[in-house]
C-alpha cells in the first residue's frame, strides 16, 4: 500500500507540476493570440486575402455559313513566378535555380544571361516578391514547355509556377465583314459581337485568388481552387457566305480606290429567305498606316441617306398599284427640263434633251426625273376623286404599304430608322416641292439595307422578308437554336404590280435606253435600278454645288427566278465618273458574275450523254491535294492506284485508270503551283509566307515568281485560265 | 434489448473515456467536413467527398481497433511486450535504411502484399510503453537496482528512440520524455533518471555528428532550420503567422463551422495546424474544449490508477495517456508558437492514415484496463 501511495503522490506531482501548468499555458496562449493580440493578427489576415474572382469564359466563335471562322478566341498565357510560394523549400529553390535560369535564358527570354536571371530571381526572392513576370502572351505549347522547367515542374505551391490563361480575339479573315462581325471593347458593343454578346460570352466562372500585394492589388490564382467552372459561350453561325463576301469586299474596294470615294457599301441578300450572304462596308480613313479603306462604320445599316433614283421603283409601283399608269402609256418629259414652284428640275441623262414624250417603260429605264416628278405631281399633287381626295397622303400611304417607313430590324444594333415625311406635315418640313422630289428619291432617308429589302420583296413576288445575319446558335457543334426566315409582309403589292415592276427593272438593263444597258451580259439576265443622287446640295450658296454624288445600284439576279438581291452604294466618288451605272453598277456585276458562276444550281444540267462521252478523257498531270483528289475521283468512279504519302499528288493516265504519284513541295523555295486549283495554290504559297495576287479564274496557268526561287515573302501573281 | 442498451452493455469500462474517444472522433470528422462543406474544395469533381469518406472510414476503422483491443485482456499486452520490442528494433532499422521516402523523411514502410504504408514509430511507441510498464511493475520490489531493473529498461529506450530520431526527432523526444515520466512515476531512482537523460543527450549528439556526414539519414538540417526559425523570428515563420491569424480570426466565438479562411493558407490544415482551424471556426471555446478533453482523460486515468490493484495496469494507462497528452499539447503548442514546428499530429483529431489507428489502439488498451478494474468493483 505504501508503494501505491508513493506512486500516486508522484502522479499528483506530474499532474499539478507538469500537466496542469502546461494546459494553463496553452489556455493563456490561445486567449493571448485570439483576443489580446487578436486585432493585430486579424489586421494582418486582411492583407493576406483570398476571395473569389471572376474567370473569363471562353468566348464563342462567329462563323460563316460554311463554318469558316470569322471571329474566334485564341488562348494565351501570361506566365509568372512566385519566388516565395508557400510550399517552396530553400533546398528545392537552390537546387534547381541554376538549371531554371539556364532554361529561361535559353528558351524564354534572351535578354537574360543565365547568371543574370539567377541574380534577378534571388533578388526578387529576398524582396519577398510573389508575382514576377516570366513571359507574356505565351502560346499553349510554350506554356507546356516552361511548365516542365526544373523547379516549375513542382507546381505552383512548391515550384512557384503561375500561368494565367487569357484569350485574344482574332479574325482569321481579316477585313472580311469586319464591322458586321464587330467587337466588344471598353463597353462599346458593335456588330454581331455586340448584339450576341451574352450568347457568345458564356457564363464567367469563379476562382479563388490570393491577394499577395494589397497596395498594387495583385492577385494570384490559388492552386486548384476553382469554385465555379466557367461556361463557354455558344458559337453563332452567320448567313455570311465567305466566298461571296470575299468577292463583294474586293470588288467594292477596287471601285472605291478607282473613284476615290468617301465610303461604300454592298449587301447581298438571299431572295427567298432574307439571309444576308455578304455585307461589306468600307470607309476612307487616315490612319497611321496612311489613308486607306477600312471596315470602320456599318454604313449599310447605320447610314440613312437620300437614295435617289433607286427609289423610283417605289414611285412607279405606287402609280401602278393605284392604277394611274400602264407600262405602255406615253407621257411628256419636256426635253428633260421643267420646274416646280420655280425650282428648276433637269434630267441628268442627256438622252432626255431630245425627247418630248415617251413610254413609261422608257421613262423608268432612262430614269427621267422630269417624267417621274411630273407623273407624281399630276396624280397625287392635288386632291382628286381618283386619289380619294387624299392628295399626297394617298402616295405616302402606298409607301407605308410597301413597308418603306419601317426599319428592317436586323439583329445588330445601330440601324438608322427610315424617314418618310407625313403628307403636308409642317413638322417634317413638307413643302410644295416635296412630292415631286420624293418621286426621284429625295426629301426622304433610307439606309442601303432598307432599300435592298424593298427590292428583295419585289424579287420575292411581293413577299417581304426580315433581313437576318444569324441562322444558328451552336454549342460545341450541337445546334442549340435555329433562326428561321421571317416573313414581314406577305404581299407588299398586288401580283400584277410586282410583275410589272420586275418588267421595268429588267427594262433598265435590257432596254437600249436603259441606264444600265452597258452592264448587260449574255451569260444571264439581271434586273435593277441605278441611282445617282446629289449630296450636300443644301449647302449651295450660288449656282455651284459643293456636294458630290452618291452612286448606287440595286437589283437582283437571275431576273427570271431571282436567287440573290444586291445593292451597291458608293458615296461621293471623286474621279472617273459618278453615275450609278458606271460607279456602282460594275461592282454589282462582279458580284453577280461570281455568284452565277460558282453556284452549281444556276448552271444548266449537262446532258447525261455528254457526261458519258466526257468521261473518256481522264485528267493527266493534274495536281491536287490528296484527299480532295481522291474524293472527286471516287465520286466519278475513276479507278486509281498508287498511294503517295505526300500531301499533294499528281495524276498520270494509265489505260483506263489513274496512277497517283508523289508530289512533294519543298519548304524553302517557291514551289511550282502551275496546274493546281486556286485553293491548293493559295494554301501552299501562303503557308510559306508568300503574298498572292490572283487574276482570272480556273486553274493556275502562270506564276510570276519562278519555281525554285528562295522564299523571301515575295508577292506571287497567279494567272488563272 | 434496445440498441442503446445493447451498446452500453457491450461497452464496459470507463464510460467517460469512451465518451472522450467518441467526442474527439466527432471533432475530427467535423473538422474535415467543415472543409468539404465549402465551395472552395468543390474542385476535381467531388474529390473532397472522397477525402471525407476516406477519413470517416479511417475513424470508423480506428474505433473498431479500439473496440478490438478493448476486448483483449490487458495482461496479454504484458506477455507480448518483450516480443513486440524485439520485433520493432529490426523494423525501425529497416525503416531507417529502406523506408519509403515521403516528404523527405523515411518514416514509413510498406506492408508487403497489402500495399499500405505505415509509420513504424507508431508501432514501436506502443511496444516500448507496454514494455516499460511491464518492467517497472515486474521489478517493483527491487526497482532501485541498477543492473536488474535499470539496464533492461534503458537499453530498449535508447535503442528505439535512437532509431526513430533520425527521421522523426520530435516523436523520439516525446517518447523519450514519456519513458522518463514513466520511470519517475514507477519510483526509479532519480539519479538513474538523470543518468538516462544524460545518455539521451549523448545519443542525440552522436546522431547530429553522423548527420554531418550522412545528411540523407539524419535530418539535422531540418532540425536546425526549424529551431532557428523559432528562435530568430519572434512573430513566427509564414506558417505560424497563418496559424495565428486563424486563431485571431476565430476570436472568442469563432467564425462558425466551415467558415475557415486560413485553411487556404496553411499547408496542412488538417494535420499539423488543426488546432488553429478549430480555434478559427469554434473560437477559443473550441480550443479549450480540445485541451480539456485531454486533461479530462488524464484525470480519468489518475482515477484508474488509484483503483488499479495491479501495477502493470496502472503503469500502462499512465504511459499511454502521458504519451497521448504530450503529443496533443505539443501539437497545440506548435500552433500557438510555443515550440518549433514539429509535424506531431493531434491524436485522433488530425487527418492522417495509420497514426489514427495506433492512437485508437492506445485508447483501446486504456479501456481494456478500465474494464478489468470495473469488473472488480
CSV table of N, CA and C in Angstrom, one decimal, chain A residues 165-262:
chain,number,residue,atom,x,y,z
A,165,UNK,N,-4.5,32.1,-67.7
A,165,UNK,CA,-5.0,31.9,-69.0
A,165,UNK,C,-5.8,33.1,-69.5
A,166,UNK,N,-5.4,33.6,-70.6
A,166,UNK,CA,-6.2,34.8,-71.1
A,166,UNK,C,-6.5,34.4,-72.6
A,167,UNK,N,-7.3,35.3,-73.2
A,167,UNK,CA,-7.6,34.9,-74.6
A,167,UNK,C,-7.6,36.2,-75.4
A,168,UNK,N,-7.4,36.0,-76.7
A,168,UNK,CA,-7.3,37.1,-77.6
A,168,UNK,C,-8.3,36.8,-78.7
A,169,UNK,N,-9.0,37.8,-79.1
A,169,UNK,CA,-10.0,37.7,-80.2
A,169,UNK,C,-9.3,37.9,-81.5
A,170,UNK,N,-9.4,36.9,-82.4
A,170,UNK,CA,-8.7,37.0,-83.7
A,170,UNK,C,-9.8,36.8,-84.8
A,171,UNK,N,-9.5,37.5,-85.9
A,171,UNK,CA,-10.4,37.4,-87.1
A,171,UNK,C,-9.6,36.8,-88.2
A,172,UNK,N,-9.7,35.5,-88.4
A,172,UNK,CA,-8.8,34.8,-89.4
A,172,UNK,C,-9.0,35.4,-90.8
A,173,UNK,N,-10.2,36.0,-91.1
A,173,UNK,CA,-10.3,36.5,-92.4
A,173,UNK,C,-10.1,38.0,-92.5
A,174,UNK,N,-9.5,38.6,-91.5
A,174,UNK,CA,-9.1,40.0,-91.5
A,174,UNK,C,-10.2,40.9,-91.7
A,175,UNK,N,-10.1,41.6,-92.8
A,175,UNK,CA,-11.1,42.7,-93.1
A,175,UNK,C,-12.5,42.2,-93.4
A,176,UNK,N,-12.6,40.9,-93.8
A,176,UNK,CA,-13.9,40.4,-94.3
A,176,UNK,C,-15.0,40.7,-93.3
A,177,UNK,N,-16.0,41.5,-93.7
A,177,UNK,CA,-17.2,41.7,-92.8
A,177,UNK,C,-16.8,42.2,-91.4
A,178,UNK,N,-15.7,42.8,-91.3
A,178,UNK,CA,-15.1,43.1,-90.0
A,178,UNK,C,-16.1,43.9,-89.1
A,179,UNK,N,-16.7,44.9,-89.8
A,179,UNK,CA,-17.6,45.8,-89.0
A,179,UNK,C,-18.9,45.1,-88.6
A,180,UNK,N,-19.3,44.2,-89.5
A,180,UNK,CA,-20.5,43.5,-89.2
A,180,UNK,C,-20.2,42.4,-88.1
A,181,UNK,N,-19.1,41.8,-88.1
A,181,UNK,CA,-18.7,40.9,-87.0
A,181,UNK,C,-18.5,41.7,-85.8
A,182,UNK,N,-17.9,42.9,-85.9
A,182,UNK,CA,-17.9,43.9,-84.8
A,182,UNK,C,-17.0,43.5,-83.7
A,183,UNK,N,-17.2,44.2,-82.5
A,183,UNK,CA,-16.3,43.9,-81.4
A,183,UNK,C,-17.0,44.4,-80.1
A,184,UNK,N,-16.4,44.0,-79.0
A,184,UNK,CA,-16.9,44.5,-77.7
A,184,UNK,C,-15.6,45.0,-77.0
A,185,UNK,N,-15.6,46.3,-76.8
A,185,UNK,CA,-14.4,46.9,-76.2
A,185,UNK,C,-14.8,48.1,-75.4
A,186,UNK,N,-14.2,48.2,-74.3
A,186,UNK,CA,-14.4,49.4,-73.5
A,186,UNK,C,-15.9,49.8,-73.3
A,187,UNK,N,-16.7,48.7,-73.2
A,187,UNK,CA,-18.1,49.0,-73.0
A,187,UNK,C,-18.9,49.3,-74.3
A,188,UNK,N,-18.2,49.4,-75.4
A,188,UNK,CA,-18.9,49.6,-76.7
A,188,UNK,C,-19.2,48.2,-77.3
A,189,UNK,N,-20.4,48.1,-77.7
A,189,UNK,CA,-20.8,46.8,-78.3
A,189,UNK,C,-21.2,47.0,-79.7
A,190,UNK,N,-20.4,46.5,-80.6
A,190,UNK,CA,-20.6,46.8,-82.0
A,190,UNK,C,-20.8,45.5,-82.8
A,191,UNK,N,-21.7,45.5,-83.8
A,191,UNK,CA,-21.9,44.4,-84.7
A,191,UNK,C,-22.5,43.2,-84.0
A,192,UNK,N,-22.2,42.0,-84.6
A,192,UNK,CA,-22.7,40.8,-84.1
A,192,UNK,C,-22.0,40.5,-82.7
A,193,UNK,N,-20.8,40.8,-82.5
A,193,UNK,CA,-20.1,40.6,-81.2
A,193,UNK,C,-20.9,41.3,-80.2
A,194,UNK,N,-21.4,42.5,-80.5
A,194,UNK,CA,-22.1,43.3,-79.5
A,194,UNK,C,-23.5,42.7,-79.3
A,195,UNK,N,-24.2,42.5,-80.4
A,195,UNK,CA,-25.6,42.1,-80.3
A,195,UNK,C,-25.8,40.7,-79.7
A,196,UNK,N,-24.8,39.8,-79.9
A,196,UNK,CA,-24.9,38.5,-79.4
A,196,UNK,C,-23.9,38.3,-78.2
A,197,UNK,N,-23.6,39.4,-77.6
A,197,UNK,CA,-22.5,39.4,-76.6
A,197,UNK,C,-22.8,38.3,-75.5
A,198,UNK,N,-24.1,38.3,-75.0
A,198,UNK,CA,-24.4,37.4,-73.9
A,198,UNK,C,-24.2,35.9,-74.4
A,199,UNK,N,-24.7,35.7,-75.6
A,199,UNK,CA,-24.6,34.3,-76.1
A,199,UNK,C,-23.2,33.9,-76.3
A,200,UNK,N,-22.4,34.8,-76.9
A,200,UNK,CA,-21.0,34.4,-77.2
A,200,UNK,C,-20.2,34.4,-75.9
A,201,UNK,N,-20.6,35.3,-75.0
A,201,UNK,CA,-19.7,35.5,-73.8
A,201,UNK,C,-19.8,34.3,-72.8
A,202,UNK,N,-20.9,33.5,-72.8
A,202,UNK,CA,-21.0,32.4,-71.8
A,202,UNK,C,-21.1,32.9,-70.4
A,203,UNK,N,-20.9,32.0,-69.5
A,203,UNK,CA,-21.0,32.4,-68.1
A,203,UNK,C,-19.6,32.4,-67.4
A,204,UNK,N,-19.2,33.6,-66.9
A,204,UNK,CA,-17.9,33.6,-66.3
A,204,UNK,C,-17.9,32.7,-65.1
A,205,UNK,N,-16.7,32.0,-64.8
A,205,UNK,CA,-16.6,31.2,-63.6
A,205,UNK,C,-16.0,32.0,-62.5
A,206,UNK,N,-15.7,31.3,-61.4
A,206,UNK,CA,-15.1,32.0,-60.3
A,206,UNK,C,-13.9,31.1,-59.8
A,207,UNK,N,-12.8,31.8,-59.5
A,207,UNK,CA,-11.7,31.1,-59.0
A,207,UNK,C,-11.2,31.9,-57.7
A,208,UNK,N,-10.8,31.1,-56.7
A,208,UNK,CA,-10.3,31.7,-55.5
A,208,UNK,C,-8.9,32.3,-55.9
A,209,UNK,N,-8.7,33.5,-55.6
A,209,UNK,CA,-7.4,34.1,-55.9
A,209,UNK,C,-6.9,34.7,-54.6
A,210,UNK,N,-5.6,34.7,-54.5
A,210,UNK,CA,-4.9,35.1,-53.3
A,210,UNK,C,-4.3,36.5,-53.6
A,211,UNK,N,-4.6,37.5,-52.7
A,211,UNK,CA,-4.1,38.8,-52.9
A,211,UNK,C,-2.7,38.8,-52.2
A,212,UNK,N,-1.7,39.0,-53.0
A,212,UNK,CA,-0.3,39.0,-52.4
A,212,UNK,C,0.2,40.4,-52.2
A,213,UNK,N,-0.4,41.3,-52.8
A,213,UNK,CA,0.0,42.7,-52.7
A,213,UNK,C,-1.2,43.6,-52.6
A,214,UNK,N,-1.6,44.0,-51.4
A,214,UNK,CA,-2.8,44.8,-51.3
A,214,UNK,C,-2.6,46.2,-51.9
A,215,UNK,N,-1.4,46.8,-51.8
A,215,UNK,CA,-1.2,48.1,-52.4
A,215,UNK,C,-1.4,48.1,-53.9
A,216,UNK,N,-0.8,47.1,-54.6
A,216,UNK,CA,-1.0,47.1,-56.0
A,216,UNK,C,-2.1,46.3,-56.5
A,217,UNK,N,-2.8,45.7,-55.5
A,217,UNK,CA,-4.0,44.9,-55.8
A,217,UNK,C,-3.6,43.7,-56.8
A,218,UNK,N,-2.6,43.0,-56.4
A,218,UNK,CA,-2.1,41.9,-57.2
A,218,UNK,C,-2.7,40.6,-56.7
A,219,UNK,N,-3.3,39.8,-57.6
A,219,UNK,CA,-3.9,38.6,-57.1
A,219,UNK,C,-3.3,37.4,-57.9
A,220,UNK,N,-3.0,36.4,-57.2
A,220,UNK,CA,-2.5,35.2,-57.9
A,220,UNK,C,-3.5,34.1,-57.7
A,221,UNK,N,-3.7,33.3,-58.7
A,221,UNK,CA,-4.7,32.2,-58.5
A,221,UNK,C,-4.2,31.1,-57.5
A,222,UNK,N,-5.1,30.7,-56.7
A,222,UNK,CA,-4.7,29.6,-55.8
A,222,UNK,C,-4.8,28.3,-56.5
A,223,UNK,N,-3.9,27.4,-56.2
A,223,UNK,CA,-4.0,26.2,-57.0
A,223,UNK,C,-5.2,25.4,-56.7
A,224,UNK,N,-5.9,24.9,-57.8
A,224,UNK,CA,-7.0,24.0,-57.6
A,224,UNK,C,-8.2,24.6,-56.8
A,225,UNK,N,-8.3,25.8,-56.8
A,225,UNK,CA,-9.4,26.4,-56.0
A,225,UNK,C,-10.4,27.0,-57.0
A,226,UNK,N,-10.8,26.3,-58.0
A,226,UNK,CA,-11.7,26.8,-58.9
A,226,UNK,C,-13.1,26.6,-58.4
A,227,UNK,N,-13.8,27.6,-58.1
A,227,UNK,CA,-15.1,27.5,-57.4
A,227,UNK,C,-16.2,27.1,-58.4
A,228,UNK,N,-16.3,27.9,-59.4
A,228,UNK,CA,-17.3,27.6,-60.5
A,228,UNK,C,-16.6,27.6,-61.8
A,229,UNK,N,-16.8,26.5,-62.5
A,229,UNK,CA,-16.2,26.3,-63.8
A,229,UNK,C,-16.8,27.3,-64.8
A,230,UNK,N,-16.1,28.1,-65.5
A,230,UNK,CA,-16.7,29.0,-66.5
A,230,UNK,C,-17.4,28.2,-67.6
A,231,UNK,N,-18.5,28.7,-68.0
A,231,UNK,CA,-19.3,28.0,-69.1
A,231,UNK,C,-19.0,28.7,-70.4
A,232,UNK,N,-18.4,28.0,-71.3
A,232,UNK,CA,-18.0,28.5,-72.6
A,232,UNK,C,-19.2,29.1,-73.3
A,233,UNK,N,-18.9,30.2,-74.1
A,233,UNK,CA,-20.0,30.8,-74.8
A,233,UNK,C,-20.4,29.9,-76.0
A,234,UNK,N,-21.6,30.2,-76.5
A,234,UNK,CA,-22.0,29.5,-77.7
A,234,UNK,C,-21.4,30.1,-79.0
A,235,UNK,N,-21.4,29.3,-80.0
A,235,UNK,CA,-21.0,29.8,-81.3
A,235,UNK,C,-22.2,30.3,-82.1
A,236,UNK,N,-22.0,31.3,-82.9
A,236,UNK,CA,-23.1,31.7,-83.8
A,236,UNK,C,-22.7,31.5,-85.2
A,237,UNK,N,-23.6,30.9,-86.0
A,237,UNK,CA,-23.4,30.7,-87.4
A,237,UNK,C,-24.1,31.8,-88.1
A,238,UNK,N,-23.3,32.5,-88.9
A,238,UNK,CA,-24.0,33.6,-89.6
A,238,UNK,C,-24.4,33.1,-91.0
A,239,UNK,N,-25.1,34.0,-91.7
A,239,UNK,CA,-25.6,33.7,-93.0
A,239,UNK,C,-24.6,34.1,-94.0
A,240,UNK,N,-23.4,34.6,-93.5
A,240,UNK,CA,-22.4,35.1,-94.5
A,240,UNK,C,-21.8,34.0,-95.3
A,241,UNK,N,-21.8,34.2,-96.6
A,241,UNK,CA,-21.1,33.2,-97.4
A,241,UNK,C,-19.7,33.8,-97.7
A,242,UNK,N,-18.7,33.0,-97.2
A,242,UNK,CA,-17.4,33.6,-97.2
A,242,UNK,C,-16.9,33.9,-98.6
A,243,UNK,N,-17.2,33.2,-99.5
A,243,UNK,CA,-16.8,33.4,-100.9
A,243,UNK,C,-17.4,34.7,-101.5
A,244,UNK,N,-18.7,34.8,-101.3
A,244,UNK,CA,-19.4,35.9,-101.8
A,244,UNK,C,-18.9,37.2,-101.1
A,245,UNK,N,-18.8,37.0,-99.8
A,245,UNK,CA,-18.3,38.1,-99.0
A,245,UNK,C,-16.9,38.6,-99.5
A,246,UNK,N,-16.1,37.7,-99.8
A,246,UNK,CA,-14.8,38.0,-100.3
A,246,UNK,C,-14.8,38.8,-101.6
A,247,UNK,N,-15.6,38.3,-102.5
A,247,UNK,CA,-15.7,38.9,-103.8
A,247,UNK,C,-16.3,40.3,-103.7
A,248,UNK,N,-17.4,40.4,-102.8
A,248,UNK,CA,-18.0,41.6,-102.6
A,248,UNK,C,-17.1,42.7,-102.1
A,249,UNK,N,-16.3,42.3,-101.0
A,249,UNK,CA,-15.4,43.2,-100.4
A,249,UNK,C,-14.3,43.7,-101.4
A,250,UNK,N,-13.8,42.7,-102.1
A,250,UNK,CA,-12.8,43.1,-103.1
A,250,UNK,C,-13.3,44.0,-104.2
A,251,UNK,N,-14.4,43.6,-104.7
A,251,UNK,CA,-15.0,44.4,-105.8
A,251,UNK,C,-15.3,45.9,-105.4
A,252,UNK,N,-15.8,45.9,-104.1
A,252,UNK,CA,-16.1,47.3,-103.6
A,252,UNK,C,-14.8,48.1,-103.4
A,253,UNK,N,-13.8,47.4,-102.8
A,253,UNK,CA,-12.6,48.0,-102.5
A,253,UNK,C,-12.0,48.6,-103.8
A,254,UNK,N,-12.0,47.8,-104.9
A,254,UNK,CA,-11.4,48.2,-106.1
A,254,UNK,C,-12.2,49.5,-106.7
A,255,UNK,N,-13.5,49.5,-106.6
A,255,UNK,CA,-14.3,50.6,-107.1
A,255,UNK,C,-14.0,51.9,-106.2
A,256,UNK,N,-13.9,51.7,-104.9
A,256,UNK,CA,-13.7,52.8,-104.1
A,256,UNK,C,-12.3,53.5,-104.4
A,257,UNK,N,-11.3,52.6,-104.6
A,257,UNK,CA,-10.0,53.1,-104.9
A,257,UNK,C,-10.0,53.8,-106.3
A,258,UNK,N,-10.7,53.2,-107.3
A,258,UNK,CA,-10.7,53.7,-108.6
A,258,UNK,C,-11.4,55.1,-108.6
A,259,UNK,N,-12.5,55.3,-107.8
A,259,UNK,CA,-13.2,56.5,-107.9
A,259,UNK,C,-12.9,57.5,-106.8
A,260,UNK,N,-12.0,57.1,-105.9
A,260,UNK,CA,-11.7,57.9,-104.8
A,260,UNK,C,-12.8,58.4,-103.9
A,261,UNK,N,-13.7,57.4,-103.6
A,261,UNK,CA,-15.0,57.8,-102.9
A,261,UNK,C,-14.7,57.9,-101.4
A,262,UNK,N,-15.8,58.4,-100.8
A,262,UNK,CA,-15.7,58.6,-99.3
A,262,UNK,C,-15.9,57.2,-98.6
